[in-house]
Amino acid sequence: MDIISLFGFLVLFLLMGIPIAVSLGLSTTITMILFTNQPSLIIAQKMFTSLDKFALMAIPLFILAGNFLSQGGAAKRIINFARSIVGHLPGGLPMSAIFACIIFAAVSGSSPATVAAIGSIMMGAIKEDGYSTRFSVGSIVCSGSLGIIIPPSIVLIVYGVTVDQSIGKLFMAGLVPGIFLGTMLMLVTYFAAVKNGHKRTKMAPFSEVWKTFKEASWGLFVIVIVIGGIYGGIFTPTEAAAVSAVYGFFVVKFIYGDLKWKQIPEVIKASASTAAMVMFIIANAMGFAYLLTIQQIPQDLAQWIIDMDFGPVMFLVFVNIMLLIAGNFMEPSSLIMIIAPLIFPVAMKLGIDPIHLGVIITVNMEVGMLTPPVGLNLFVASGISGLNIQEVIRASLPWFFVLIIGLLAITYIPQISLFLPNILYGG
């Protein structure tokens, strides 16, 4: 009865329009008071201790680094570099946008920020080059979602903290799937452009490629700081986040000169607001997860699936369907905090690698950024393009289905995710 009440209160509060973090906290508190013997004070203790983790400090710092680079001209310089490499191909301009999204995702770690930064510059340019509005919007809104999987990914940090897995391994596990999905998006863009009659143009000379690379290199170096620093043993992920935030400020202020002193408080304020929202969700979700644990729900679910004789294949089908449905209604961080403790014990009993499971969950969250009613990327793209949400959804469908195919490949070919972690950490 208490678990039915817990989820019942949660659904009721969400339907009432109460924010997800508050809904999680209220449903946990009311259920604990009414149906358990646990003292209510323990909820506050769990909320506090859940945030008392060194790895979580990386979240506000990566958000700050991404906001500094988004505010400056890093996105435009990255676009120019991407265009010099693939801009001559049929579909070159939208492919440049996708390529730029892959790179900027590794700089910002945020899906909506990637859509906003690349889309605000490229959507108009793609239309001016003879492509339809739908083509420009669809290619960018889906490729922008790569910001949730390519490191530094905030969602991977949340998963790692929730189930106590290495953030470094998760970052490395997200790199190849992110590039894999980005390449698939570029290929479908190429073939669609060829089908629509777009022709190859003159390839950029090496001098232009080198020039645009040098201009973008200051922004691109943050990738080296994060990835190289972590795997070179120089930084922990949290220390890498701190260094990237300082470096991002230095680049946009003193190298590019795009950031004025009066803009700095606004960037810090926006970053603090976003970080506070994420942290508040995490705190309330951990209280929710604690109540599930003391009621033995994860253990009971694991036993039920084992009794049903679900193998790893059917279990992963079940996980993907559940996450794709839930992703329509919930923000990624809060969904992971609720779902991961439930499915993690089952996955371990079935022999599924915990790092691979984290990538599967994160790619599902990536797809959730593109589905209504909570798909944030849809709203960002709508605001930039002027199209309504229904038009943005229709525009994104060809690339959306490519992401679904990519999700299936990543789910059932574990080495896509585990190749790099196994090389670096052994396995």
PDB file of N, CA, C and O in Angstrom, residues 70-100:
ATOM      1  N   SER A  70      29.574  29.177 -24.145  1.00  0.00           N
ATOM      2  CA  SER A  70      28.378  29.484 -24.938  1.00  0.00           C
ATOM      3  C   SER A  70      28.205  30.990 -25.095  1.00  0.00           C
ATOM      4  O   SER A  70      27.785  31.476 -26.146  1.00  0.00           O
ATOM      5  N   GLN A  71      28.513  31.729 -24.030  1.00  0.00           N
ATOM      6  CA  GLN A  71      28.370  33.179 -24.063  1.00  0.00           C
ATOM      7  C   GLN A  71      29.373  33.805 -25.034  1.00  0.00           C
ATOM      8  O   GLN A  71      29.080  34.774 -25.718  1.00  0.00           O
ATOM      9  N   GLY A  72      30.569  33.237 -25.089  1.00  0.00           N
ATOM     10  CA  GLY A  72      31.595  33.757 -25.980  1.00  0.00           C
ATOM     11  C   GLY A  72      31.411  33.257 -27.403  1.00  0.00           C
ATOM     12  O   GLY A  72      30.384  32.680 -27.763  1.00  0.00           O
ATOM     13  N   GLY A  73      32.411  33.453 -28.226  1.00  0.00           N
ATOM     14  CA  GLY A  73      32.324  33.103 -29.631  1.00  0.00           C
ATOM     15  C   GLY A  73      32.867  31.731 -29.960  1.00  0.00           C
ATOM     16  O   GLY A  73      33.174  31.448 -31.134  1.00  0.00           O
ATOM     17  N   ALA A  74      32.991  30.854 -28.953  1.00  0.00           N
ATOM     18  CA  ALA A  74      33.546  29.524 -29.202  1.00  0.00           C
ATOM     19  C   ALA A  74      32.688  28.751 -30.202  1.00  0.00           C
ATOM     20  O   ALA A  74      33.215  28.068 -31.085  1.00  0.00           O
ATOM     21  N   ALA A  75      31.351  28.858 -30.070  1.00  0.00           N
ATOM     22  CA  ALA A  75      30.461  28.106 -30.962  1.00  0.00           C
ATOM     23  C   ALA A  75      30.674  28.507 -32.419  1.00  0.00           C
ATOM     24  O   ALA A  75      30.754  27.654 -33.308  1.00  0.00           O
ATOM     25  N   LYS A  76      30.762  29.795 -32.687  1.00  0.00           N
ATOM     26  CA  LYS A  76      30.941  30.265 -34.065  1.00  0.00           C
ATOM     27  C   LYS A  76      32.259  29.780 -34.641  1.00  0.00           C
ATOM     28  O   LYS A  76      32.338  29.375 -35.811  1.00  0.00           O
ATOM     29  N   ARG A  77      33.299  29.797 -33.864  1.00  0.00           N
ATOM     30  CA  ARG A  77      34.618  29.349 -34.340  1.00  0.00           C
ATOM     31  C   ARG A  77      34.630  27.844 -34.585  1.00  0.00           C
ATOM     32  O   ARG A  77      35.256  27.362 -35.534  1.00  0.00           O
ATOM     33  N   ILE A  78      33.946  27.094 -33.724  1.00  0.00           N
ATOM     34  CA  ILE A  78      33.838  25.648 -33.931  1.00  0.00           C
ATOM     35  C   ILE A  78      33.053  25.349 -35.204  1.00  0.00           C
ATOM     36  O   ILE A  78      33.400  24.438 -35.966  1.00  0.00           O
ATOM     37  N   ILE A  79      31.997  26.124 -35.464  1.00  0.00           N
ATOM     38  CA  ILE A  79      31.210  25.944 -36.689  1.00  0.00           C
ATOM     39  C   ILE A  79      32.067  26.197 -37.926  1.00  0.00           C
ATOM     40  O   ILE A  79      32.018  25.433 -38.908  1.00  0.00           O
ATOM     41  N   ASN A  80      32.857  27.247 -37.897  1.00  0.00           N
ATOM     42  CA  ASN A  80      33.721  27.548 -39.042  1.00  0.00           C
ATOM     43  C   ASN A  80      34.717  26.416 -39.298  1.00  0.00           C
ATOM     44  O   ASN A  80      34.986  26.056 -40.455  1.00  0.00           O
ATOM     45  N   PHE A  81      35.240  25.844 -38.236  1.00  0.00           N
ATOM     46  CA  PHE A  81      36.164  24.720 -38.377  1.00  0.00           C
ATOM     47  C   PHE A  81      35.447  23.507 -38.962  1.00  0.00           C
ATOM     48  O   PHE A  81      35.955  22.850 -39.896  1.00  0.00           O
ATOM     49  N   ALA A  82      34.254  23.197 -38.448  1.00  0.00           N
ATOM     50  CA  ALA A  82      33.491  22.053 -38.964  1.00  0.00           C
ATOM     51  C   ALA A  82      33.139  22.250 -40.429  1.00  0.00           C
ATOM     52  O   ALA A  82      33.221  21.315 -41.240  1.00  0.00           O
ATOM     53  N   ARG A  83      32.770  23.480 -40.793  1.00  0.00           N
ATOM     54  CA  ARG A  83      32.391  23.756 -42.180  1.00  0.00           C
ATOM     55  C   ARG A  83      33.578  23.568 -43.122  1.00  0.00           C
ATOM     56  O   ARG A  83      33.419  23.094 -44.254  1.00  0.00           O
ATOM     57  N   SER A  84      34.772  23.927 -42.676  1.00  0.00           N
ATOM     58  CA  SER A  84      35.950  23.788 -43.535  1.00  0.00           C
ATOM     59  C   SER A  84      36.271  22.325 -43.823  1.00  0.00           C
ATOM     60  O   SER A  84      36.922  22.008 -44.822  1.00  0.00           O
ATOM     61  N   ILE A  85      35.804  21.414 -42.970  1.00  0.00           N
ATOM     62  CA  ILE A  85      36.101  19.991 -43.150  1.00  0.00           C
ATOM     63  C   ILE A  85      35.036  19.287 -43.987  1.00  0.00           C
ATOM     64  O   ILE A  85      35.360  18.537 -44.916  1.00  0.00           O
ATOM     65  N   VAL A  86      33.763  19.497 -43.696  1.00  0.00           N
ATOM     66  CA  VAL A  86      32.698  18.739 -44.380  1.00  0.00           C
ATOM     67  C   VAL A  86      31.763  19.638 -45.182  1.00  0.00           C
ATOM     68  O   VAL A  86      30.830  19.139 -45.820  1.00  0.00           O
ATOM     69  N   GLY A  87      31.999  20.939 -45.206  1.00  0.00           N
ATOM     70  CA  GLY A  87      31.069  21.857 -45.862  1.00  0.00           C
ATOM     71  C   GLY A  87      30.961  21.670 -47.364  1.00  0.00           C
ATOM     72  O   GLY A  87      29.981  22.104 -47.986  1.00  0.00           O
ATOM     73  N   HIS A  88      31.937  21.021 -48.004  1.00  0.00           N
ATOM     74  CA  HIS A  88      31.917  20.855 -49.461  1.00  0.00           C
ATOM     75  C   HIS A  88      31.054  19.684 -49.915  1.00  0.00           C
ATOM     76  O   HIS A  88      30.739  19.555 -51.102  1.00  0.00           O
ATOM     77  N   LEU A  89      30.653  18.811 -48.998  1.00  0.00           N
ATOM     78  CA  LEU A  89      29.872  17.629 -49.360  1.00  0.00           C
ATOM     79  C   LEU A  89      28.410  17.993 -49.591  1.00  0.00           C
ATOM     80  O   LEU A  89      27.942  19.032 -49.111  1.00  0.00           O
ATOM     81  N   PRO A  90      27.657  17.165 -50.342  1.00  0.00           N
ATOM     82  CA  PRO A  90      26.205  17.371 -50.392  1.00  0.00           C
ATOM     83  C   PRO A  90      25.641  17.326 -48.966  1.00  0.00           C
ATOM     84  O   PRO A  90      25.930  16.396 -48.211  1.00  0.00           O
ATOM     85  N   GLY A  91      24.860  18.318 -48.621  1.00  0.00           N
ATOM     86  CA  GLY A  91      24.397  18.420 -47.236  1.00  0.00           C
ATOM     87  C   GLY A  91      25.473  18.961 -46.325  1.00  0.00           C
ATOM     88  O   GLY A  91      25.399  18.808 -45.100  1.00  0.00           O
ATOM     89  N   GLY A  92      26.463  19.623 -46.927  1.00  0.00           N
ATOM     90  CA  GLY A  92      27.632  20.055 -46.174  1.00  0.00           C
ATOM     91  C   GLY A  92      27.326  20.993 -45.031  1.00  0.00           C
ATOM     92  O   GLY A  92      27.904  20.863 -43.948  1.00  0.00           O
ATOM     93  N   LEU A  93      26.409  21.937 -45.251  1.00  0.00           N
ATOM     94  CA  LEU A  93      26.133  22.909 -44.196  1.00  0.00           C
ATOM     95  C   LEU A  93      25.419  22.274 -42.998  1.00  0.00           C
ATOM     96  O   LEU A  93      25.846  22.460 -41.851  1.00  0.00           O
ATOM     97  N   PRO A  94      24.332  21.510 -43.225  1.00  0.00           N
ATOM     98  CA  PRO A  94      23.740  20.828 -42.063  1.00  0.00           C
ATOM     99  C   PRO A  94      24.682  19.785 -41.450  1.00  0.00           C
ATOM    100  O   PRO A  94      24.678  19.577 -40.240  1.00  0.00           O
ATOM    101  N   MET A  95      25.515  19.144 -42.286  1.00  0.00           N
ATOM    102  CA  MET A  95      26.510  18.224 -41.729  1.00  0.00           C
ATOM    103  C   MET A  95      27.529  18.970 -40.877  1.00  0.00           C
ATOM    104  O   MET A  95      27.984  18.469 -39.845  1.00  0.00           O
ATOM    105  N   SER A  96      27.868  20.188 -41.316  1.00  0.00           N
ATOM    106  CA  SER A  96      28.762  21.019 -40.511  1.00  0.00           C
ATOM    107  C   SER A  96      28.143  21.325 -39.158  1.00  0.00           C
ATOM    108  O   SER A  96      28.828  21.339 -38.127  1.00  0.00           O
ATOM    109  N   ALA A  97      26.826  21.578 -39.164  1.00  0.00           N
ATOM    110  CA  ALA A  97      26.124  21.867 -37.911  1.00  0.00           C
ATOM    111  C   ALA A  97      26.161  20.654 -36.984  1.00  0.00           C
ATOM    112  O   ALA A  97      26.379  20.791 -35.775  1.00  0.00           O
ATOM    113  N   ILE A  98      25.960  19.456 -37.557  1.00  0.00           N
ATOM    114  CA  ILE A  98      25.990  18.237 -36.748  1.00  0.00           C
ATOM    115  C   ILE A  98      27.396  18.008 -36.201  1.00  0.00           C
ATOM    116  O   ILE A  98      27.581  17.690 -35.018  1.00  0.00           O
ATOM    117  N   PHE A  99      28.401  18.182 -37.068  1.00  0.00           N
ATOM    118  CA  PHE A  99      29.791  18.027 -36.644  1.00  0.00           C
ATOM    119  C   PHE A  99      30.117  19.026 -35.538  1.00  0.00           C
ATOM    120  O   PHE A  99      30.769  18.701 -34.537  1.00  0.00           O
ATOM    121  N   ALA A 100      29.638  20.250 -35.697  1.00  0.00           N
ATOM    122  CA  ALA A 100      29.862  21.276 -34.671  1.00  0.00           C
ATOM    123  C   ALA A 100      29.165  20.903 -33.365  1.00  0.00           C
ATOM    124  O   ALA A 100      29.687  21.164 -32.275  1.00  0.00           O
TER     125      ALA A 100
END
